[in-house]
Short mmCIF file of C-alpha atoms and ligand atoms in Angstrom, two decimals:
data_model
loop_
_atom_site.label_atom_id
_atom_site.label_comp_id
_atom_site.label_asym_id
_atom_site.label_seq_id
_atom_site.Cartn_x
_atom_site.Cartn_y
_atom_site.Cartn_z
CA UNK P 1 -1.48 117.28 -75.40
CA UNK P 2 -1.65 113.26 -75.56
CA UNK P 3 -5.46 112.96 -74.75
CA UNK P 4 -5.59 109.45 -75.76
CA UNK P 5 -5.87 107.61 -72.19
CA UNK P 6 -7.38 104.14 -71.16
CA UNK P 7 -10.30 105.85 -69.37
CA UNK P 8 -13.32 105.17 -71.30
CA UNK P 9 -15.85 108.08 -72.02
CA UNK P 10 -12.76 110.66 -71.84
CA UNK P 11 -13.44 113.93 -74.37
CA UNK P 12 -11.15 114.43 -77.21
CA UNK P 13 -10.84 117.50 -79.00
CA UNK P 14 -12.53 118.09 -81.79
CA UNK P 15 -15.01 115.21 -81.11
CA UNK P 16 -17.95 116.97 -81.22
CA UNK P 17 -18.83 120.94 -81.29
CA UNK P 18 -18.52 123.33 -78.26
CA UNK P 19 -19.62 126.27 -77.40
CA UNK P 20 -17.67 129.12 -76.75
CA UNK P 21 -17.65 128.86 -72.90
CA UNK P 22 -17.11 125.03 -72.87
CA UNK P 23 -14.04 125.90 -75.30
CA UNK P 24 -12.71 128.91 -72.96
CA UNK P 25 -12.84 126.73 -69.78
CA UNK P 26 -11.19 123.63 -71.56
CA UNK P 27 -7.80 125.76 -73.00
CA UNK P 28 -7.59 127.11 -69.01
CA UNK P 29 -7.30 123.59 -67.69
CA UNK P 30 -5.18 122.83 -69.84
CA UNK P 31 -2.97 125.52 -69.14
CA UNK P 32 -3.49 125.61 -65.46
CA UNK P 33 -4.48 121.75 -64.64
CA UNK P 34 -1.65 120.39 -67.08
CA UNK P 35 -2.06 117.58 -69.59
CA UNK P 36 -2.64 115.05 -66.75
CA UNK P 37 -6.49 114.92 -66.14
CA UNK P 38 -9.28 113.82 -67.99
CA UNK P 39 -12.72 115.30 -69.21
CA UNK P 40 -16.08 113.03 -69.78
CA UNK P 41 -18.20 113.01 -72.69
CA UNK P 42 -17.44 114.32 -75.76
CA UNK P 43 -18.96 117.85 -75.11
CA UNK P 44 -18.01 118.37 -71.74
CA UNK P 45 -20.45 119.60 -68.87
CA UNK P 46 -20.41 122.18 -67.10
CA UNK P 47 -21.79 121.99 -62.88
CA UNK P 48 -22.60 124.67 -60.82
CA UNK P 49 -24.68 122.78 -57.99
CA UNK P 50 -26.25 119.62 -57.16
CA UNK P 51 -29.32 118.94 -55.24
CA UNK P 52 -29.82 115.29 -54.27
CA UNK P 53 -29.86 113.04 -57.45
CA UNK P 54 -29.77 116.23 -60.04
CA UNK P 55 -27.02 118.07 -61.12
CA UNK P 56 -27.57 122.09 -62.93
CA UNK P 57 -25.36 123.68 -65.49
CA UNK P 58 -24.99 127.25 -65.70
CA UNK P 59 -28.15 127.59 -67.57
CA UNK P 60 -30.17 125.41 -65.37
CA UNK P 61 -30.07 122.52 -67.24
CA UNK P 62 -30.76 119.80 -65.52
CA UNK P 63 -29.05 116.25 -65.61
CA UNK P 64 -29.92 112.93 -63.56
CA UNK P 65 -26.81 111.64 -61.97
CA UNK P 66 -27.18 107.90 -62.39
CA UNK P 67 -23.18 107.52 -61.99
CA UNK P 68 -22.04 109.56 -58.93
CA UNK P 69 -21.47 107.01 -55.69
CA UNK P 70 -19.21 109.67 -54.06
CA UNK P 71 -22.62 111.34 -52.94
CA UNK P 72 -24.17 108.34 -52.24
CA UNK P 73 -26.98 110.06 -49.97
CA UNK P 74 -27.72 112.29 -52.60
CA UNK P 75 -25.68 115.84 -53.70
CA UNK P 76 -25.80 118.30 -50.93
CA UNK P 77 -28.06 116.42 -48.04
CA UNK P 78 -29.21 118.81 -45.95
CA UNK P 79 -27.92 116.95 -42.75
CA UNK P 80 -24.58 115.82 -44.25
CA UNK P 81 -24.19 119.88 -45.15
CA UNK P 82 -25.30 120.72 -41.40
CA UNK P 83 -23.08 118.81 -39.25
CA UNK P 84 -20.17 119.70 -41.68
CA UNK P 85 -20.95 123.53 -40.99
CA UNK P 86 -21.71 122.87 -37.39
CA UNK P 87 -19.05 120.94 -36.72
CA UNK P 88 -16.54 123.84 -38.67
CA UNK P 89 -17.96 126.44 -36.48
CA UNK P 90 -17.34 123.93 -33.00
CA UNK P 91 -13.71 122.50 -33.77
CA UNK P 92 -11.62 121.04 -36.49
CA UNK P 93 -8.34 119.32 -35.25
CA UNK P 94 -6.60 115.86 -35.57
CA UNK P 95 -6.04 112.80 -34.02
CA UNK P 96 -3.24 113.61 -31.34
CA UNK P 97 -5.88 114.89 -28.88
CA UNK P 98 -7.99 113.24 -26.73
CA UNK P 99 -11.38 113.36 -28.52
CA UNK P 100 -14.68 111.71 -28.41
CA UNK P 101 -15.73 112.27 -32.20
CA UNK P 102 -13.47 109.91 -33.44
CA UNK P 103 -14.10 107.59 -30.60
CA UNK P 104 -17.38 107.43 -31.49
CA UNK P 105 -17.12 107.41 -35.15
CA UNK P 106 -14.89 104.06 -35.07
CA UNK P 107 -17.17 102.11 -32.68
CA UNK P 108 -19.94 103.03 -34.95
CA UNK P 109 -18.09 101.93 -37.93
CA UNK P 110 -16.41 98.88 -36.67
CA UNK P 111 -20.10 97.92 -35.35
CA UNK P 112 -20.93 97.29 -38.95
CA UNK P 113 -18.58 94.70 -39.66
CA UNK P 114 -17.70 91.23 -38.10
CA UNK P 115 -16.38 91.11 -34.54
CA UNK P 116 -12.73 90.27 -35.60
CA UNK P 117 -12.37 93.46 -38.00
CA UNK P 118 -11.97 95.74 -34.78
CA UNK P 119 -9.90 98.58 -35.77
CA UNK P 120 -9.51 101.34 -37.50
CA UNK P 121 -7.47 103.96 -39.03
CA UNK P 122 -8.18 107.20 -40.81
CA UNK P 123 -7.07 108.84 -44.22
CA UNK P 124 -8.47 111.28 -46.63
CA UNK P 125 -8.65 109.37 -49.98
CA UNK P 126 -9.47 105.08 -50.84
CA UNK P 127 -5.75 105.44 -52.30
CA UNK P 128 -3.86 106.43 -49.27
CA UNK P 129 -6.37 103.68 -47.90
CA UNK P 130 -5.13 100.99 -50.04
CA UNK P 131 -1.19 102.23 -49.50
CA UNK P 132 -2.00 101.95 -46.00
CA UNK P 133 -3.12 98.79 -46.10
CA UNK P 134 -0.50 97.20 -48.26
CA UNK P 135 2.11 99.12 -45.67
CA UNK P 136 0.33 96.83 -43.14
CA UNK P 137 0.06 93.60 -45.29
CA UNK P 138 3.77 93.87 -45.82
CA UNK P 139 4.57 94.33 -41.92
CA UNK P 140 2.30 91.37 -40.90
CA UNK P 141 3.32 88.92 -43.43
CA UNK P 142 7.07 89.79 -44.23
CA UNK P 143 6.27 89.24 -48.04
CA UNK P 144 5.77 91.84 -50.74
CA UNK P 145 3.68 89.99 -53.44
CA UNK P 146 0.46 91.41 -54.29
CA UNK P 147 -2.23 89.48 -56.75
CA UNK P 148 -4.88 91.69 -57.82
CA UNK P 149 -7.22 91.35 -60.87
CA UNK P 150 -6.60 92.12 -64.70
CA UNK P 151 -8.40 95.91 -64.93
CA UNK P 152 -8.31 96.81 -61.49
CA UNK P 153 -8.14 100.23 -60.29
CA UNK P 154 -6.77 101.02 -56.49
CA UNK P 155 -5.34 104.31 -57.01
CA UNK P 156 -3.19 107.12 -57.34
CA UNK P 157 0.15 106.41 -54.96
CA UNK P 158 3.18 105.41 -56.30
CA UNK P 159 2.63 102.33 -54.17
CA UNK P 160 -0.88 101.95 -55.19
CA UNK P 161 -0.47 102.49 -58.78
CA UNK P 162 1.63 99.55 -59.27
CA UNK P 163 -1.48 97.47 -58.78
CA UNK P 164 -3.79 99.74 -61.09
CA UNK P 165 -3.76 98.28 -64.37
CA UNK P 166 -6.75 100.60 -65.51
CA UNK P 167 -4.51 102.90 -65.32
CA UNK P 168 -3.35 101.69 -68.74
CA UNK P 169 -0.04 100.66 -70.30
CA UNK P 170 1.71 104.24 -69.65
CA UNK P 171 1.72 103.48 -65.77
CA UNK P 172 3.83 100.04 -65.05
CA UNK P 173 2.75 97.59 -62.69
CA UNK P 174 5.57 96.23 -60.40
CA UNK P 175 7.82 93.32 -60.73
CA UNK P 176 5.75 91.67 -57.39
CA UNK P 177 2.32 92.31 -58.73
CA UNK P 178 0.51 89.42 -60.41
CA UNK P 179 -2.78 90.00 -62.14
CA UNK P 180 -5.67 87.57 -62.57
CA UNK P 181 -9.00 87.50 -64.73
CA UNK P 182 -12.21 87.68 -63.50
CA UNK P 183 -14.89 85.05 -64.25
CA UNK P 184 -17.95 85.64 -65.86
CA UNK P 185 -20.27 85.92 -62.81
CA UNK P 186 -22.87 83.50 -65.22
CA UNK P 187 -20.40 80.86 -64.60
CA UNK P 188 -22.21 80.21 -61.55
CA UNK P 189 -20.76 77.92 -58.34
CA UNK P 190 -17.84 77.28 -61.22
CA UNK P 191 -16.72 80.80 -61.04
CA UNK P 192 -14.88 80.21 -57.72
CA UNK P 193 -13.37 77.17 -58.29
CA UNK P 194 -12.03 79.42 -62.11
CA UNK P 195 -10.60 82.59 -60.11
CA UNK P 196 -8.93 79.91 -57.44
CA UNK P 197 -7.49 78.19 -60.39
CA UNK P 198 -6.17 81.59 -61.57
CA UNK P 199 -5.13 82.55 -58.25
CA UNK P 200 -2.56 79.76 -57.31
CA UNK P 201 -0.95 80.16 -60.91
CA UNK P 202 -0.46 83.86 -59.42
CA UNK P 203 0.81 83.05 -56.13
CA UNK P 204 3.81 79.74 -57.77
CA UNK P 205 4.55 82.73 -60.34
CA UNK P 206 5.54 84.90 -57.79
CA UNK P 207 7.29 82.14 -55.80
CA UNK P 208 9.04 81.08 -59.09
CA UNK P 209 10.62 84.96 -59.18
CA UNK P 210 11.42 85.02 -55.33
CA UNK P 211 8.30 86.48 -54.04
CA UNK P 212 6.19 85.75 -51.11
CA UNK P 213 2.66 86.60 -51.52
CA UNK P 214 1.55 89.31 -49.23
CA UNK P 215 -1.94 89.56 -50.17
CA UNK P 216 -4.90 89.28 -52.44
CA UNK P 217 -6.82 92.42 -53.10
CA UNK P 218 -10.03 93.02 -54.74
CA UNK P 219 -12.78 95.73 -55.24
CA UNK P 220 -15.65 93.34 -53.92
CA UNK P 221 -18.05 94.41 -57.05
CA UNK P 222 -15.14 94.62 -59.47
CA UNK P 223 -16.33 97.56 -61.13
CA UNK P 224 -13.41 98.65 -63.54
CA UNK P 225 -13.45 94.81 -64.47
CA UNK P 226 -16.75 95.90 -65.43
CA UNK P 227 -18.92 95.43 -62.80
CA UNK P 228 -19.32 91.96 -61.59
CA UNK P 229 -21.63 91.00 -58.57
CA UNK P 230 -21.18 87.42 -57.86
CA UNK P 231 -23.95 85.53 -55.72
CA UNK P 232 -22.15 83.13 -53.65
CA UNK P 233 -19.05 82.57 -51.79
CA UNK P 234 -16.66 83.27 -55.41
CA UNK P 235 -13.65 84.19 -53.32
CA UNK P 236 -13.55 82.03 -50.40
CA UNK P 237 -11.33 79.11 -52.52
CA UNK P 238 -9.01 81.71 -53.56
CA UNK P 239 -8.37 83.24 -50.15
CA UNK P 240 -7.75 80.12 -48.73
CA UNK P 241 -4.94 79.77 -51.27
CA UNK P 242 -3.38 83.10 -50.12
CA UNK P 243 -3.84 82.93 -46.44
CA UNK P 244 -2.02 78.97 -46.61
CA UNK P 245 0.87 80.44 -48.50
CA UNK P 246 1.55 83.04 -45.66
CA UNK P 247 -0.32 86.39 -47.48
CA UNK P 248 -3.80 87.91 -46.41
CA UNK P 249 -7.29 89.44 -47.71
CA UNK P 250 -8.11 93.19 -48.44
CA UNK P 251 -10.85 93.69 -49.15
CA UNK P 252 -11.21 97.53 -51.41
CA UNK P 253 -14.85 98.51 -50.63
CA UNK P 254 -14.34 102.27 -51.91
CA UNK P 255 -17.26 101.15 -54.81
CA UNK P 256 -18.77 98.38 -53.11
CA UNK P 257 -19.46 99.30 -49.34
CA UNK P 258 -22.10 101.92 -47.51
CA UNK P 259 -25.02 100.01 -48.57
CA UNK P 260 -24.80 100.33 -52.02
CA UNK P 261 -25.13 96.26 -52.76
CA UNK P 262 -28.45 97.12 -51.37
CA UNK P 263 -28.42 93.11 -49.93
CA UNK P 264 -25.51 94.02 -47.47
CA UNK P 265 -23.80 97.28 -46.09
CA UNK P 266 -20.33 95.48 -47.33
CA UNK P 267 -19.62 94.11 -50.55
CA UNK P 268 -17.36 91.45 -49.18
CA UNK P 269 -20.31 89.92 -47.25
CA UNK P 270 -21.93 89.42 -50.39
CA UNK P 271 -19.00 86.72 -50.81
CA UNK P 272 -19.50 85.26 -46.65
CA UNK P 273 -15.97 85.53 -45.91
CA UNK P 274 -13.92 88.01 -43.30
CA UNK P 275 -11.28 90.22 -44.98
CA UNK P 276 -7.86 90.52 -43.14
CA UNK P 277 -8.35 94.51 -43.94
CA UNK P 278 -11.61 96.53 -45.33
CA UNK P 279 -10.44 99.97 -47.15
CA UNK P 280 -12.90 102.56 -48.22
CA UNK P 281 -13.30 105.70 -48.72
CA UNK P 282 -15.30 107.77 -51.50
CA UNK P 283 -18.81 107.48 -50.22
CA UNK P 284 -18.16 107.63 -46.64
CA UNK P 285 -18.35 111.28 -46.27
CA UNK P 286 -20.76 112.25 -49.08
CA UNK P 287 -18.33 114.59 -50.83
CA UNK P 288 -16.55 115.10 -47.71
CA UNK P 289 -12.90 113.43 -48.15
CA UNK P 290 -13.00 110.64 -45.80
CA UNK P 291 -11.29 107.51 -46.15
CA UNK P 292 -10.04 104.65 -43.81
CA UNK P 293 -8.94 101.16 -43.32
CA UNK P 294 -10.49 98.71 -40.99
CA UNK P 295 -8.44 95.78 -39.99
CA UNK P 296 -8.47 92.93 -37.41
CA UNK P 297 -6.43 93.93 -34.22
CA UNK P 298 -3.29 90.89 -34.93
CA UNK P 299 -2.99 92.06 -38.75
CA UNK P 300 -2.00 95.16 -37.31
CA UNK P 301 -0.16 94.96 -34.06
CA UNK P 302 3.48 94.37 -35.71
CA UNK P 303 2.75 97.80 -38.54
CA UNK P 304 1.94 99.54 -35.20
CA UNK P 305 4.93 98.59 -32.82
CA UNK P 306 6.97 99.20 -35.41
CA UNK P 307 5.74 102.27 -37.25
CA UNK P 308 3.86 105.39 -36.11
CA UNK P 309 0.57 106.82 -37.86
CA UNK P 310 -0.15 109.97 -38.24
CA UNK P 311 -2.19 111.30 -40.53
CA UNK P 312 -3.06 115.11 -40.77
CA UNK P 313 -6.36 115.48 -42.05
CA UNK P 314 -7.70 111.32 -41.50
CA UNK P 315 -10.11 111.47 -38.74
CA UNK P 316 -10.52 115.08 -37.97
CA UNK P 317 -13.00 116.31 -36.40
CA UNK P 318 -15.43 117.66 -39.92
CA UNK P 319 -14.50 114.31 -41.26
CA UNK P 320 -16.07 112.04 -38.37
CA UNK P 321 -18.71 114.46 -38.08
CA UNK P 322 -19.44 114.28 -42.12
CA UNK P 323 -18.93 110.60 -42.23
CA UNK P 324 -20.90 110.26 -39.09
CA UNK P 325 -24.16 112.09 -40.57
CA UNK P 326 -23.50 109.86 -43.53
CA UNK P 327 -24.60 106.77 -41.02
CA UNK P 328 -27.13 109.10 -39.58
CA UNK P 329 -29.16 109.18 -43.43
CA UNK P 330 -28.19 105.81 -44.29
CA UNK P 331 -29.99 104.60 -41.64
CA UNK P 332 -32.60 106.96 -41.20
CA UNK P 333 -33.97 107.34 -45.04
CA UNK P 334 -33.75 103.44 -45.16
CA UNK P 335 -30.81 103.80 -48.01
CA UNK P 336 -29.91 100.32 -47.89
CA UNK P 337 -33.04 99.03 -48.34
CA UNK P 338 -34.37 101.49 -50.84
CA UNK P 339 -30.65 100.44 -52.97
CA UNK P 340 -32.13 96.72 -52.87
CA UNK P 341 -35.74 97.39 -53.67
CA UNK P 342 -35.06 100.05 -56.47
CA UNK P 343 -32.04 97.78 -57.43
CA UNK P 344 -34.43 95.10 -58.36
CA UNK P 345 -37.13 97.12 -60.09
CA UNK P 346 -33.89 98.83 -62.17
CA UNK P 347 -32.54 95.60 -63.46
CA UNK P 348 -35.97 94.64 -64.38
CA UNK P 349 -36.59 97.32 -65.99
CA UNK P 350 -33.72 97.25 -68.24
CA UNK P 351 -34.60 93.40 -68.84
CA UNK P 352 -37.06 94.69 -70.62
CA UNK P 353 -35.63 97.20 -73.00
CA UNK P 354 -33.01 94.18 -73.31
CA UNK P 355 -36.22 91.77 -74.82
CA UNK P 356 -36.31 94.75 -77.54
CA UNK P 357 -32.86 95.10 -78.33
CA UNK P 358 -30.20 92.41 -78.95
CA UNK P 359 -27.44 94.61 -78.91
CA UNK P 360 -27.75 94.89 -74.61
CA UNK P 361 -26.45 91.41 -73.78
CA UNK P 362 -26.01 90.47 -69.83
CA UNK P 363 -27.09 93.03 -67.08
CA UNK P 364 -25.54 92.56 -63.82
CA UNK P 365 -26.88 94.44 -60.81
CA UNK P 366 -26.34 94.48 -56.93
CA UNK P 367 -28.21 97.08 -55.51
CA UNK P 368 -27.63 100.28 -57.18
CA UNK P 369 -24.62 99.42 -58.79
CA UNK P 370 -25.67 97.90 -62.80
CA UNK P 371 -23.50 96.69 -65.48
CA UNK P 372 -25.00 96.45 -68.64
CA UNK P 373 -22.85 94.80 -71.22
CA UNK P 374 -23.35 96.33 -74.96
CA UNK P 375 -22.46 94.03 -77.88
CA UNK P 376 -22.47 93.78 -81.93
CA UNK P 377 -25.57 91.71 -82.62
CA UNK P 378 -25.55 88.73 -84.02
CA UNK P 379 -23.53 84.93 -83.03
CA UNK P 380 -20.43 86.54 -82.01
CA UNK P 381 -21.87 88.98 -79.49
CA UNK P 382 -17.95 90.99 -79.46
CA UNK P 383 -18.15 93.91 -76.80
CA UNK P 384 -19.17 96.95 -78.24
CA UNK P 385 -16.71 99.99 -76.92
CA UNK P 386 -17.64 102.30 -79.55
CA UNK P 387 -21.60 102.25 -79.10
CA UNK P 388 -21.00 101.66 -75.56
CA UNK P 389 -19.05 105.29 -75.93
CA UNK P 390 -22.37 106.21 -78.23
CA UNK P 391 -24.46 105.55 -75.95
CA UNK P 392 -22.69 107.36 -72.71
CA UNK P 393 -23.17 110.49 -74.73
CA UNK P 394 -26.46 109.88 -76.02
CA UNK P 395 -27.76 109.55 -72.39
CA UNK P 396 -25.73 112.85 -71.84
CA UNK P 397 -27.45 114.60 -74.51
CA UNK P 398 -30.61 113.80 -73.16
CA UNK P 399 -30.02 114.87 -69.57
CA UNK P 400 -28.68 111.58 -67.90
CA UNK P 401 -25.14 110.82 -66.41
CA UNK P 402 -23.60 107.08 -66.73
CA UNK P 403 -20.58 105.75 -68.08
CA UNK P 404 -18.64 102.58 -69.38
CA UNK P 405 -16.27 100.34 -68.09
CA UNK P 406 -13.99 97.14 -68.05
CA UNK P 407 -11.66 96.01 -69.84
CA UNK P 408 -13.54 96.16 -73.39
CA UNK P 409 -15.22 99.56 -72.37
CA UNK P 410 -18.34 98.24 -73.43
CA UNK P 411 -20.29 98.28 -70.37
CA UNK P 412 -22.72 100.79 -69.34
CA UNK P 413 -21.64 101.83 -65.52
CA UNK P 414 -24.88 102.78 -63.78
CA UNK P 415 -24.03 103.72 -59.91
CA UNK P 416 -26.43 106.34 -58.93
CA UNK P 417 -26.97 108.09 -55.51
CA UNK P 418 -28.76 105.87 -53.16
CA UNK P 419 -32.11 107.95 -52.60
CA UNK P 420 -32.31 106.49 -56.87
CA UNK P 421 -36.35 106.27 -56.79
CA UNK P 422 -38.49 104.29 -59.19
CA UNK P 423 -39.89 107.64 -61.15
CA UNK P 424 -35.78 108.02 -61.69
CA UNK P 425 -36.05 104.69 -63.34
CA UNK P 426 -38.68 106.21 -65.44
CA UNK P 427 -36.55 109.01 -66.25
CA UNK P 428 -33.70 106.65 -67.38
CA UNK P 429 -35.53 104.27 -69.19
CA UNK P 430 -37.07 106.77 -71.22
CA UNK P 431 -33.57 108.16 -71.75
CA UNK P 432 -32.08 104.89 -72.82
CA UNK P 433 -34.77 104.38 -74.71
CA UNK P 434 -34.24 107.32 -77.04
CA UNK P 435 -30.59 107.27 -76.85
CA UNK P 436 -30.88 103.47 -78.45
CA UNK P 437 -32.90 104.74 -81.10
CA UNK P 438 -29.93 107.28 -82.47
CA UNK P 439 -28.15 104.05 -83.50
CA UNK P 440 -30.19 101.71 -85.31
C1 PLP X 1 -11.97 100.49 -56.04
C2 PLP X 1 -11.25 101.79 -55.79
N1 PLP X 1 -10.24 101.81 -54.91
C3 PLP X 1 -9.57 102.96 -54.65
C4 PLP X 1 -9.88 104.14 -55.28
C5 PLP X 1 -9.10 105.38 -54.99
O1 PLP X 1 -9.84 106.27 -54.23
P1 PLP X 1 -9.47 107.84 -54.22
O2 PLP X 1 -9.78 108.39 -55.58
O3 PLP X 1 -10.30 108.39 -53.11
O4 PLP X 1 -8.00 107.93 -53.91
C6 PLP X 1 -10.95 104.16 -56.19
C7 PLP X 1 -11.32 105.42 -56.88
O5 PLP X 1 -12.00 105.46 -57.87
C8 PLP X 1 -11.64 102.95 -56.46
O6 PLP X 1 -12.66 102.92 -57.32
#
């Protein structure tokens, strides 16, 4: 079996020593899962339940999740488990009925955003999202180009995999896709004017090979291009460009939105500009799969005279009633602001293990979503994949879930459930702290 894949932190056999049990359940995935997903860490873990931002192994050990934003109000909320079983036991059906759940799901959600993004429509994962929206972009602008950035990730459709270059070389990105760096976010004010620069090149290449572009899409914290919170309108230049040569905005808020920028509930209003369509998905339901697409009521109207929508499972009743208790704790517990404050006091505190340790170069943070970038010391400062990798499994060994990511690998992803408090800090400093030390 080929486990070599682009995903950073994936096990490979025979990387470090297993136990018997971690063995037997590894040779029955592979026989019943196929050769087609991935592991993390090099000695896999085990989960039998979560409770808020802890996860338990068979044998009760205990890990802080400091990576899981799927959960974002913490594993198994009590209120998010509630209205799922209450609304199970009430009625579970789909969108061809008159109903007021999902009625009052989308004014809720739509009430979040700026006036113009008015609509909604449901789906169960951020790919069939993203499909979804690319469906529409196509409709609406009669063009099939689609610029999206160097190691971005968007999904698992056919459609949606053409514009998922993290998906690595084995999975080919179409003939109308157009890639584009992303600028170092310490470029400052220059950073827009750089990814503008990049953009155009994108949208005359296209043109040059008979392509229209239909839109610009980008994962508003750029996490698989390794995490990268600008402050400051970085886009707005470069969205220009598209919407004057006939394509439109998405905006991919699967990592980015629900309050975990901590500053904002969206991630693309950390950049002050409107998106032509918001998708999201993974957080929305804590664990629940919920997913959607928000999109402004004229980007729309030709996909929907000219196409039906149905979707099975998107928007039924568990869903909006999961996705709606979501709000509920978001709200209530203060999430958003507790992302920002802890945020802060997070980055800080890594600052500090950074003034001890020149092999951490720059941290990024928005809210509860961190990049930490690991290089070789010295004047070169090259990214580091391989202690990057060292230190994802360090942390592992000593009871603390992260990962790496972008396109070197060498930067520690650190996205933890939103009800993150400061004695968690504690927890993961003291973590980091010793996992450095293994690799002097
Ligand atoms: C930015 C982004 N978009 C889309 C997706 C796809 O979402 P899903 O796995 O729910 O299909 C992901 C998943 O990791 C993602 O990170």
């Amino acid at each position: 079996m080929n486990h070599d894949s682009s995903m950073v932190n994936s096990y490979r056999p025979g990387s470090a020593a297993l136990t018997v049990r971690q063995q037997d359940l590894i040779d029955r995935r592979e026989r019943v899962l196929g050769s087609a997903y991935r592991l993390f860490y090099e000695r896999p873990i085990e989960i039998v339940s979560g409770q808020d931002v802890w996860l338990f192994g068979p044998d009760g050990e205990r890990y802080l999740d400091a990576y899981n934003n799927v959960v974002s109000v913490g594993h198994c909320h009590p209120r998010v488990v509630q209205e799922i079983a209450r609304q199970s036991a009430v009625l579970s059906t789909h969108t061809r009925y008159l109903s007021e759940l999902v009625l009052d799901y989308a004014e809720r959600l739509v009430a979040t955003m700026p006036a113009a993004l008015s609509q909604v429509m449901f789906t169960c994962t951020g790919s069939e999202a993203n499909d979804l929206a690319l469906r529409i972009a196509r409709k609406h602008t009669s063009a099939t180009g689609i610029i999206i950035t160097e190691n971005a990730y968007h999904g698992v459709t056919d459609a949606v995999s053409q514009i998922s270059p993290s998906l690595g070389p084995g999975v080919n990105l179409g003939s109308h896709v157009r890639t584009v760096p992303v600028p170092d976010p310490s470029m400052g004010a220059d950073a827009g004017a750089v990814f503008a620069k990049s953009v155009a090149e994108a949208i005359a290449d296209l043109q040059r090979h008979g392509y229209q572009p239909a839109a610009l899409i980008v994962d508003t914290i750029f996490s698989s291009d390794g995490v990268m919170p600008y402050v400051g309108p970085m886009l707005t230049a470069a969205v220009d460009l598209v919407r004057s040569a006939g394509g439109i905005f998405i905006a991919d808020e699967v990592q980015a939105g629900f309050a975990r920028t901590g500053d904002t509930f969206w991630g693309f209003q950390r950049h002050n500009l409107v998106p032509d369509i918001v998708t999201m998905g993974k957080p929305m339901g804590n664990g629940y799969p919920v997913a959607g697409v928000v999109v402004q009521s004229e980007v729309v109207a030709r996909f929907g005279n000219e196409s039906r929508y149905f979707n099975t499972f998107g928007g039924n009743s568990v869903a909006m009633a999961a996705a709606g208790s979501v709000l509920d704790v978001i709200e209530n517990q203060g999430l958003q602001q507790n992302a920002q404050a802890v945020g802060i006091a997070f980055a800080e505190a890594l600052r500090q293990v950074q003034s001890g340790d020149s092999r951490i170069d720059a941290i990024r943070q928005a809210g509860l979503f961190i990049g930490v970038d690991l290089v070789h010391p010295g004047n070169d400062r090259n990214a580091d994949r391989i202690f990057a990798s060292h230190i994802v499994n360090r942390m592992r060994d000593n009871g603390v879930l992260i990962s790496a990511t972008g396109r070197h690998g060498n930067v520690l992803k650190i996205r933890p459930p939103l009800t993150f408090s400061l004695d968690h800090v504690s927890v993961f400093i003291h973590a980091l702290l010793a996992s450095l030390a293994t690799a002097q």
